[in-house]
Amino acid sequence: MRSKIVAGNWKMNKNLEETEKLLAELSAKLPNTEAEVMVAPTFVNLSRSVQVLESSTIQVMAQNMHFEESGAFTGEISADMLLNIGVETVILGHSERRAYFGETDELLAKKVAKALEKGLRVMFCFGEELDERKAGNHFKVVETQLKNALFSLDNSSWSSIVLAYEPVWAIGTGETASPEQAQEMHAFIRKTIAEAYSNSIADEVSILYGGSVKPNNAQEIFSKTDVDGGLIGGASLVADDFLAIVNAI
Ligand code: 13P
């Protein structure tokens, strides 16, 4: 059975005090849930977040990492540094990293390979832009993103991969993909993986939806067969909203 996951990507938000406060509220109010619940605070607050959540089931993720082991890469963070402070999952491929920091599929393939080699779990993000959807190219774009960054992996690596389909036009815009659009794409993603690998690998991988998931639309999106949870931006910054989304799974 693949995992259900609700994950919060805090992006460049929350200072140390705000981080501690939000984590305390989340862990105090976390409902009994079958879902894995994860949060990705900023790098500077990761270590403290791991400490604060020590006795909680909420897991801490990083928002990015570099593909090199160590060395002269000013401003970068390695897989070993994350593991060393108790972070076991890293988000890679977020559309904001692709759009604002020039991350390409080729670069992401290196990051994914290094993260897996080191034993991190990878939450891999991908999704089409608005003009690509309007032109009817969204399936092709998504297929290419998956193929370029992930389809050199061996079969066993897939147990450490979580996919997050995030159509760029739905991120931070208040416009969500409809539950039907999400299901259609998630089913396509699963079929593409089944063709490249096997039915069992495709069945086991969790595929999250991300893009303006809010308490009022989460349940309908999560009810779709191939949607295994969500990667939440804005609504993950407010404890009650994020917890309502956790409750919707
Ligand atoms: P929003 O939920 O703010 O649209 O952000 C989604 C996202 O980018 C999560 O990684």
PDB file of C-alpha atoms and ligand atoms in Angstrom:
ATOM      1  CA  MET A   1       0.000   0.000   0.000  1.00  0.00           C
ATOM      2  CA  ARG A   2       1.418   3.365  -0.957  1.00  0.00           C
ATOM      3  CA  SER A   3       1.622   6.081   1.718  1.00  0.00           C
ATOM      4  CA  LYS A   4      -0.777   8.960   2.014  1.00  0.00           C
ATOM      5  CA  ILE A   5       1.195  12.127   2.651  1.00  0.00           C
ATOM      6  CA  VAL A   6       0.349  15.706   3.533  1.00  0.00           C
ATOM      7  CA  ALA A   7       3.414  17.923   3.347  1.00  0.00           C
ATOM      8  CA  GLY A   8       3.901  21.628   3.973  1.00  0.00           C
ATOM      9  CA  ASN A   9       6.458  23.547   1.935  1.00  0.00           C
ATOM     10  CA  TRP A  10       7.098  26.690   3.941  1.00  0.00           C
ATOM     11  CA  LYS A  11       9.287  28.246   1.227  1.00  0.00           C
ATOM     12  CA  MET A  12      11.073  31.445   2.426  1.00  0.00           C
ATOM     13  CA  ASN A  13       8.729  32.059   5.358  1.00  0.00           C
ATOM     14  CA  LYS A  14       8.883  31.938   9.172  1.00  0.00           C
ATOM     15  CA  ASN A  15      11.774  33.061  11.356  1.00  0.00           C
ATOM     16  CA  LEU A  16      12.985  30.928  14.267  1.00  0.00           C
ATOM     17  CA  GLU A  17      10.347  32.030  16.784  1.00  0.00           C
ATOM     18  CA  GLU A  18       7.570  31.684  14.228  1.00  0.00           C
ATOM     19  CA  THR A  19       8.871  28.258  13.263  1.00  0.00           C
ATOM     20  CA  GLU A  20       8.898  27.045  16.858  1.00  0.00           C
ATOM     21  CA  LYS A  21       5.400  28.406  17.416  1.00  0.00           C
ATOM     22  CA  LEU A  22       3.897  26.812  14.314  1.00  0.00           C
ATOM     23  CA  LEU A  23       5.570  23.462  14.992  1.00  0.00           C
ATOM     24  CA  ALA A  24       4.373  23.456  18.591  1.00  0.00           C
ATOM     25  CA  GLU A  25       0.831  24.150  17.451  1.00  0.00           C
ATOM     26  CA  LEU A  26       0.945  21.498  14.743  1.00  0.00           C
ATOM     27  CA  SER A  27       2.298  18.798  17.017  1.00  0.00           C
ATOM     28  CA  ALA A  28      -0.129  19.663  19.811  1.00  0.00           C
ATOM     29  CA  LYS A  29      -3.173  19.536  17.554  1.00  0.00           C
ATOM     30  CA  LEU A  30      -2.138  16.837  15.080  1.00  0.00           C
ATOM     31  CA  PRO A  31      -5.098  14.511  14.587  1.00  0.00           C
ATOM     32  CA  ASN A  32      -4.826  10.748  14.487  1.00  0.00           C
ATOM     33  CA  THR A  33      -4.217  10.133  10.838  1.00  0.00           C
ATOM     34  CA  GLU A  34      -3.108   7.381   8.525  1.00  0.00           C
ATOM     35  CA  ALA A  35      -1.169  10.001   6.524  1.00  0.00           C
ATOM     36  CA  GLU A  36       2.488  10.865   6.908  1.00  0.00           C
ATOM     37  CA  VAL A  37       2.697  14.539   7.833  1.00  0.00           C
ATOM     38  CA  MET A  38       5.770  16.492   6.830  1.00  0.00           C
ATOM     39  CA  VAL A  39       6.982  20.084   6.930  1.00  0.00           C
ATOM     40  CA  ALA A  40       9.826  21.847   5.134  1.00  0.00           C
ATOM     41  CA  PRO A  41      11.029  24.928   7.046  1.00  0.00           C
ATOM     42  CA  THR A  42      13.944  27.011   5.766  1.00  0.00           C
ATOM     43  CA  PHE A  43      17.498  25.661   6.054  1.00  0.00           C
ATOM     44  CA  VAL A  44      18.465  27.857   9.012  1.00  0.00           C
ATOM     45  CA  ASN A  45      15.620  26.445  11.085  1.00  0.00           C
ATOM     46  CA  LEU A  46      15.874  22.770  10.121  1.00  0.00           C
ATOM     47  CA  SER A  47      18.047  21.681  13.005  1.00  0.00           C
ATOM     48  CA  ARG A  48      15.822  23.360  15.570  1.00  0.00           C
ATOM     49  CA  SER A  49      12.731  21.919  13.856  1.00  0.00           C
ATOM     50  CA  VAL A  50      14.066  18.394  14.198  1.00  0.00           C
ATOM     51  CA  GLN A  51      14.607  19.037  17.925  1.00  0.00           C
ATOM     52  CA  VAL A  52      11.167  20.543  18.457  1.00  0.00           C
ATOM     53  CA  LEU A  53       9.509  17.602  16.680  1.00  0.00           C
ATOM     54  CA  GLU A  54      11.579  14.940  18.415  1.00  0.00           C
ATOM     55  CA  SER A  55       8.591  13.313  20.094  1.00  0.00           C
ATOM     56  CA  SER A  56       6.151  14.093  17.271  1.00  0.00           C
ATOM     57  CA  THR A  57       5.337  11.957  14.216  1.00  0.00           C
ATOM     58  CA  ILE A  58       5.663  15.059  12.021  1.00  0.00           C
ATOM     59  CA  GLN A  59       8.702  14.704   9.787  1.00  0.00           C
ATOM     60  CA  VAL A  60      11.076  17.464   8.697  1.00  0.00           C
ATOM     61  CA  MET A  61      12.106  17.913   5.078  1.00  0.00           C
ATOM     62  CA  ALA A  62      14.613  20.219   3.383  1.00  0.00           C
ATOM     63  CA  GLN A  63      13.552  22.368   0.431  1.00  0.00           C
ATOM     64  CA  ASN A  64      16.684  21.759  -1.661  1.00  0.00           C
ATOM     65  CA  MET A  65      20.257  20.444  -1.610  1.00  0.00           C
ATOM     66  CA  HIS A  66      23.402  20.449  -3.744  1.00  0.00           C
ATOM     67  CA  PHE A  67      24.549  17.416  -5.706  1.00  0.00           C
ATOM     68  CA  GLU A  68      28.193  17.623  -4.670  1.00  0.00           C
ATOM     69  CA  GLU A  69      29.537  15.928  -1.533  1.00  0.00           C
ATOM     70  CA  SER A  70      31.234  19.014  -0.075  1.00  0.00           C
ATOM     71  CA  GLY A  71      33.709  21.706  -1.036  1.00  0.00           C
ATOM     72  CA  ALA A  72      33.860  25.172  -2.552  1.00  0.00           C
ATOM     73  CA  PHE A  73      30.176  25.738  -3.281  1.00  0.00           C
ATOM     74  CA  THR A  74      29.393  28.925  -1.388  1.00  0.00           C
ATOM     75  CA  GLY A  75      25.878  29.057  -0.043  1.00  0.00           C
ATOM     76  CA  GLU A  76      25.062  25.417  -0.704  1.00  0.00           C
ATOM     77  CA  ILE A  77      23.974  22.525   1.537  1.00  0.00           C
ATOM     78  CA  SER A  78      24.958  18.873   1.100  1.00  0.00           C
ATOM     79  CA  ALA A  79      23.007  15.657   1.611  1.00  0.00           C
ATOM     80  CA  ASP A  80      25.337  14.658   4.450  1.00  0.00           C
ATOM     81  CA  MET A  81      24.643  17.932   6.261  1.00  0.00           C
ATOM     82  CA  LEU A  82      20.919  17.246   6.132  1.00  0.00           C
ATOM     83  CA  LEU A  83      21.294  13.667   7.342  1.00  0.00           C
ATOM     84  CA  ASN A  84      23.660  14.793  10.068  1.00  0.00           C
ATOM     85  CA  ILE A  85      20.969  16.956  11.682  1.00  0.00           C
ATOM     86  CA  GLY A  86      18.273  14.297  11.311  1.00  0.00           C
ATOM     87  CA  VAL A  87      16.554  15.386   8.093  1.00  0.00           C
ATOM     88  CA  GLU A  88      15.616  12.345   6.009  1.00  0.00           C
ATOM     89  CA  THR A  89      13.658  13.825   3.096  1.00  0.00           C
ATOM     90  CA  VAL A  90      14.497  16.516   0.564  1.00  0.00           C
ATOM     91  CA  ILE A  91      12.240  18.351  -1.882  1.00  0.00           C
ATOM     92  CA  LEU A  92      13.860  18.568  -5.315  1.00  0.00           C
ATOM     93  CA  GLY A  93      12.661  20.097  -8.558  1.00  0.00           C
ATOM     94  CA  HIS A  94      10.226  22.656  -7.192  1.00  0.00           C
ATOM     95  CA  SER A  95       9.022  24.944  -9.981  1.00  0.00           C
ATOM     96  CA  GLU A  96      10.355  27.980  -8.106  1.00  0.00           C
ATOM     97  CA  ARG A  97      13.835  26.420  -8.137  1.00  0.00           C
ATOM     98  CA  ARG A  98      13.416  25.716 -11.849  1.00  0.00           C
ATOM     99  CA  ALA A  99      12.059  29.185 -12.697  1.00  0.00           C
ATOM    100  CA  TYR A 100      14.133  31.473 -10.451  1.00  0.00           C
ATOM    101  CA  PHE A 101      17.329  29.492  -9.948  1.00  0.00           C
ATOM    102  CA  GLY A 102      17.719  27.922 -13.358  1.00  0.00           C
ATOM    103  CA  GLU A 103      17.415  24.295 -12.229  1.00  0.00           C
ATOM    104  CA  THR A 104      17.186  22.010 -15.225  1.00  0.00           C
ATOM    105  CA  ASP A 105      16.133  18.378 -15.551  1.00  0.00           C
ATOM    106  CA  GLU A 106      19.806  17.463 -16.002  1.00  0.00           C
ATOM    107  CA  LEU A 107      20.831  19.204 -12.788  1.00  0.00           C
ATOM    108  CA  LEU A 108      17.900  17.620 -10.977  1.00  0.00           C
ATOM    109  CA  ALA A 109      18.908  14.161 -12.162  1.00  0.00           C
ATOM    110  CA  LYS A 110      22.260  14.720 -10.415  1.00  0.00           C
ATOM    111  CA  LYS A 111      20.607  15.970  -7.246  1.00  0.00           C
ATOM    112  CA  VAL A 112      18.180  13.043  -7.151  1.00  0.00           C
ATOM    113  CA  ALA A 113      20.991  10.550  -7.709  1.00  0.00           C
ATOM    114  CA  LYS A 114      23.101  12.035  -4.906  1.00  0.00           C
ATOM    115  CA  ALA A 115      20.200  12.241  -2.471  1.00  0.00           C
ATOM    116  CA  LEU A 116      19.299   8.588  -3.075  1.00  0.00           C
ATOM    117  CA  GLU A 117      22.911   7.454  -2.913  1.00  0.00           C
ATOM    118  CA  LYS A 118      23.118   9.069   0.523  1.00  0.00           C
ATOM    119  CA  GLY A 119      19.899   7.473   1.724  1.00  0.00           C
ATOM    120  CA  LEU A 120      17.614  10.502   1.639  1.00  0.00           C
ATOM    121  CA  ARG A 121      14.035  10.170   0.516  1.00  0.00           C
ATOM    122  CA  VAL A 122      13.226  12.509  -2.388  1.00  0.00           C
ATOM    123  CA  MET A 123      10.013  14.439  -2.893  1.00  0.00           C
ATOM    124  CA  PHE A 124      10.331  15.230  -6.579  1.00  0.00           C
ATOM    125  CA  CYS A 125       8.257  18.129  -7.928  1.00  0.00           C
ATOM    126  CA  PHE A 126       7.314  18.744 -11.532  1.00  0.00           C
ATOM    127  CA  GLY A 127       4.435  20.175 -13.559  1.00  0.00           C
ATOM    128  CA  GLU A 128       3.577  22.185 -16.621  1.00  0.00           C
ATOM    129  CA  GLU A 129       3.259  25.951 -17.070  1.00  0.00           C
ATOM    130  CA  LEU A 130       0.053  27.647 -18.156  1.00  0.00           C
ATOM    131  CA  ASP A 131       1.035  28.134 -21.799  1.00  0.00           C
ATOM    132  CA  GLU A 132       2.028  24.476 -22.007  1.00  0.00           C
ATOM    133  CA  ARG A 133      -1.378  23.395 -20.733  1.00  0.00           C
ATOM    134  CA  LYS A 134      -3.165  25.839 -23.033  1.00  0.00           C
ATOM    135  CA  ALA A 135      -1.240  24.407 -25.976  1.00  0.00           C
ATOM    136  CA  GLY A 136      -2.269  20.892 -24.926  1.00  0.00           C
ATOM    137  CA  ASN A 137       1.346  19.897 -24.211  1.00  0.00           C
ATOM    138  CA  HIS A 138       0.965  19.178 -20.495  1.00  0.00           C
ATOM    139  CA  PHE A 139       1.228  15.401 -20.719  1.00  0.00           C
ATOM    140  CA  LYS A 140       4.318  15.600 -22.894  1.00  0.00           C
ATOM    141  CA  VAL A 141       5.975  18.173 -20.604  1.00  0.00           C
ATOM    142  CA  VAL A 142       5.351  16.078 -17.510  1.00  0.00           C
ATOM    143  CA  GLU A 143       6.528  12.910 -19.212  1.00  0.00           C
ATOM    144  CA  THR A 144       9.750  14.628 -20.294  1.00  0.00           C
ATOM    145  CA  GLN A 145      10.403  16.028 -16.807  1.00  0.00           C
ATOM    146  CA  LEU A 146       9.979  12.576 -15.277  1.00  0.00           C
ATOM    147  CA  LYS A 147      12.024  10.853 -17.942  1.00  0.00           C
ATOM    148  CA  ASN A 148      14.950  13.278 -17.794  1.00  0.00           C
ATOM    149  CA  ALA A 149      15.286  13.396 -14.031  1.00  0.00           C
ATOM    150  CA  LEU A 150      14.098   9.983 -12.859  1.00  0.00           C
ATOM    151  CA  PHE A 151      13.994   7.315 -15.521  1.00  0.00           C
ATOM    152  CA  SER A 152      17.659   6.387 -15.190  1.00  0.00           C
ATOM    153  CA  LEU A 153      17.009   5.220 -11.643  1.00  0.00           C
ATOM    154  CA  ASP A 154      17.069   1.525 -10.890  1.00  0.00           C
ATOM    155  CA  ASN A 155      13.928  -0.245  -9.691  1.00  0.00           C
ATOM    156  CA  SER A 156      14.896  -0.257  -6.024  1.00  0.00           C
ATOM    157  CA  SER A 157      15.333   3.545  -5.905  1.00  0.00           C
ATOM    158  CA  TRP A 158      11.617   4.050  -6.411  1.00  0.00           C
ATOM    159  CA  SER A 159      10.792   3.084  -2.841  1.00  0.00           C
ATOM    160  CA  SER A 160      12.576   6.318  -1.808  1.00  0.00           C
ATOM    161  CA  ILE A 161      10.734   8.563  -4.264  1.00  0.00           C
ATOM    162  CA  VAL A 162       7.574  10.570  -3.645  1.00  0.00           C
ATOM    163  CA  LEU A 163       6.189  12.499  -6.610  1.00  0.00           C
ATOM    164  CA  ALA A 164       4.512  15.887  -6.331  1.00  0.00           C
ATOM    165  CA  TYR A 165       2.647  17.054  -9.408  1.00  0.00           C
ATOM    166  CA  GLU A 166       2.400  20.823  -9.148  1.00  0.00           C
ATOM    167  CA  PRO A 167       0.994  22.595 -12.201  1.00  0.00           C
ATOM    168  CA  VAL A 168       2.823  25.930 -12.174  1.00  0.00           C
ATOM    169  CA  TRP A 169      -0.332  27.876 -13.038  1.00  0.00           C
ATOM    170  CA  ALA A 170      -1.950  26.645  -9.811  1.00  0.00           C
ATOM    171  CA  ILE A 171       0.879  27.558  -7.424  1.00  0.00           C
ATOM    172  CA  GLY A 172       0.103  30.523  -5.211  1.00  0.00           C
ATOM    173  CA  THR A 173      -2.553  31.714  -7.644  1.00  0.00           C
ATOM    174  CA  GLY A 174      -5.656  30.524  -5.847  1.00  0.00           C
ATOM    175  CA  GLU A 175      -6.482  28.585  -8.982  1.00  0.00           C
ATOM    176  CA  THR A 176      -6.398  24.824  -8.420  1.00  0.00           C
ATOM    177  CA  ALA A 177      -6.459  22.110 -10.985  1.00  0.00           C
ATOM    178  CA  SER A 178      -9.932  20.620 -10.807  1.00  0.00           C
ATOM    179  CA  PRO A 179     -10.063  17.247  -9.051  1.00  0.00           C
ATOM    180  CA  GLU A 180     -10.681  15.739 -12.506  1.00  0.00           C
ATOM    181  CA  GLN A 181      -7.631  17.467 -14.005  1.00  0.00           C
ATOM    182  CA  ALA A 182      -5.510  16.259 -11.083  1.00  0.00           C
ATOM    183  CA  GLN A 183      -6.801  12.695 -11.386  1.00  0.00           C
ATOM    184  CA  GLU A 184      -6.279  12.683 -15.145  1.00  0.00           C
ATOM    185  CA  MET A 185      -2.648  13.761 -14.772  1.00  0.00           C
ATOM    186  CA  HIS A 186      -1.916  11.479 -11.820  1.00  0.00           C
ATOM    187  CA  ALA A 187      -3.301   8.491 -13.738  1.00  0.00           C
ATOM    188  CA  PHE A 188      -1.119   9.487 -16.694  1.00  0.00           C
ATOM    189  CA  ILE A 189       1.940   9.700 -14.427  1.00  0.00           C
ATOM    190  CA  ARG A 190       1.239   6.249 -13.006  1.00  0.00           C
ATOM    191  CA  LYS A 191       0.766   4.807 -16.498  1.00  0.00           C
ATOM    192  CA  THR A 192       4.025   6.408 -17.670  1.00  0.00           C
ATOM    193  CA  ILE A 193       5.915   4.859 -14.742  1.00  0.00           C
ATOM    194  CA  ALA A 194       4.248   1.485 -15.322  1.00  0.00           C
ATOM    195  CA  GLU A 195       5.424   1.551 -18.943  1.00  0.00           C
ATOM    196  CA  ALA A 196       8.971   2.591 -18.049  1.00  0.00           C
ATOM    197  CA  TYR A 197       9.271   0.270 -15.035  1.00  0.00           C
ATOM    198  CA  SER A 198       6.431  -1.981 -13.866  1.00  0.00           C
ATOM    199  CA  ASN A 199       2.865  -1.948 -12.585  1.00  0.00           C
ATOM    200  CA  SER A 200       4.004  -2.669  -9.059  1.00  0.00           C
ATOM    201  CA  ILE A 201       6.437   0.278  -8.979  1.00  0.00           C
ATOM    202  CA  ALA A 202       3.757   2.550 -10.418  1.00  0.00           C
ATOM    203  CA  ASP A 203       1.205   1.303  -7.875  1.00  0.00           C
ATOM    204  CA  GLU A 204       3.511   1.810  -4.918  1.00  0.00           C
ATOM    205  CA  VAL A 205       4.707   5.363  -5.602  1.00  0.00           C
ATOM    206  CA  SER A 206       2.829   8.126  -3.792  1.00  0.00           C
ATOM    207  CA  ILE A 207       1.788  10.969  -6.087  1.00  0.00           C
ATOM    208  CA  LEU A 208       0.875  14.206  -4.319  1.00  0.00           C
ATOM    209  CA  TYR A 209      -0.945  17.156  -5.847  1.00  0.00           C
ATOM    210  CA  GLY A 210       0.263  20.686  -5.146  1.00  0.00           C
ATOM    211  CA  GLY A 211      -1.128  24.064  -6.157  1.00  0.00           C
ATOM    212  CA  SER A 212      -3.543  26.160  -4.089  1.00  0.00           C
ATOM    213  CA  VAL A 213      -4.725  23.266  -1.935  1.00  0.00           C
ATOM    214  CA  LYS A 214      -6.847  24.801   0.829  1.00  0.00           C
ATOM    215  CA  PRO A 215      -9.118  23.449   3.572  1.00  0.00           C
ATOM    216  CA  ASN A 216     -12.148  23.981   1.330  1.00  0.00           C
ATOM    217  CA  ASN A 217     -10.908  21.997  -1.671  1.00  0.00           C
ATOM    218  CA  ALA A 218      -8.563  19.394  -0.163  1.00  0.00           C
ATOM    219  CA  GLN A 219     -11.114  16.675   0.451  1.00  0.00           C
ATOM    220  CA  GLU A 220     -12.400  16.630  -3.098  1.00  0.00           C
ATOM    221  CA  ILE A 221      -8.896  16.530  -4.565  1.00  0.00           C
ATOM    222  CA  PHE A 222      -7.715  13.850  -2.112  1.00  0.00           C
ATOM    223  CA  SER A 223     -10.763  11.699  -2.887  1.00  0.00           C
ATOM    224  CA  LYS A 224      -9.411  10.923  -6.356  1.00  0.00           C
ATOM    225  CA  THR A 225      -7.999   7.414  -6.832  1.00  0.00           C
ATOM    226  CA  ASP A 226      -4.519   8.394  -7.932  1.00  0.00           C
ATOM    227  CA  VAL A 227      -4.060  11.386  -5.627  1.00  0.00           C
ATOM    228  CA  ASP A 228      -2.208  10.246  -2.518  1.00  0.00           C
ATOM    229  CA  GLY A 229      -2.081  13.555  -0.702  1.00  0.00           C
ATOM    230  CA  GLY A 230      -0.825  17.077  -1.147  1.00  0.00           C
ATOM    231  CA  LEU A 231       2.158  19.380  -1.095  1.00  0.00           C
ATOM    232  CA  ILE A 232       0.847  22.545   0.467  1.00  0.00           C
ATOM    233  CA  GLY A 233       2.368  26.027   0.227  1.00  0.00           C
ATOM    234  CA  GLY A 234       0.452  29.023   1.589  1.00  0.00           C
ATOM    235  CA  ALA A 235      -2.037  27.046   3.650  1.00  0.00           C
ATOM    236  CA  SER A 236       0.757  25.172   5.429  1.00  0.00           C
ATOM    237  CA  LEU A 237       1.809  28.410   7.149  1.00  0.00           C
ATOM    238  CA  VAL A 238      -1.363  28.554   9.243  1.00  0.00           C
ATOM    239  CA  ALA A 239      -1.711  25.711  11.744  1.00  0.00           C
ATOM    240  CA  ASP A 240      -5.485  25.351  11.584  1.00  0.00           C
ATOM    241  CA  ASP A 241      -5.526  25.411   7.778  1.00  0.00           C
ATOM    242  CA  PHE A 242      -2.772  22.830   7.452  1.00  0.00           C
ATOM    243  CA  LEU A 243      -4.392  20.599  10.077  1.00  0.00           C
ATOM    244  CA  ALA A 244      -7.739  20.875   8.310  1.00  0.00           C
ATOM    245  CA  ILE A 245      -6.008  19.682   5.143  1.00  0.00           C
ATOM    246  CA  VAL A 246      -4.426  16.789   7.086  1.00  0.00           C
ATOM    247  CA  ASN A 247      -7.913  15.937   8.313  1.00  0.00           C
ATOM    248  CA  ALA A 248      -9.227  15.934   4.769  1.00  0.00           C
ATOM    249  CA  ILE A 249      -7.199  12.919   3.737  1.00  0.00           C
TER     250      ILE A 249
HETATM  251  P1  13P B   1       0.460  26.977  -2.811  1.00  0.00           P
HETATM  252  O1  13P B   1      -0.251  25.919  -1.980  1.00  0.00           O
HETATM  253  O2  13P B   1       0.735  28.233  -2.073  1.00  0.00           O
HETATM  254  O3  13P B   1      -0.203  27.171  -4.134  1.00  0.00           O
HETATM  255  O4  13P B   1       1.930  26.359  -3.138  1.00  0.00           O
HETATM  256  C1  13P B   1       2.044  25.080  -3.622  1.00  0.00           C
HETATM  257  C2  13P B   1       3.472  24.714  -3.636  1.00  0.00           C
HETATM  258  O5  13P B   1       4.261  25.279  -4.380  1.00  0.00           O
HETATM  259  C3  13P B   1       3.937  23.676  -2.702  1.00  0.00           C
HETATM  260  O6  13P B   1       5.245  23.287  -2.982  1.00  0.00           O
END
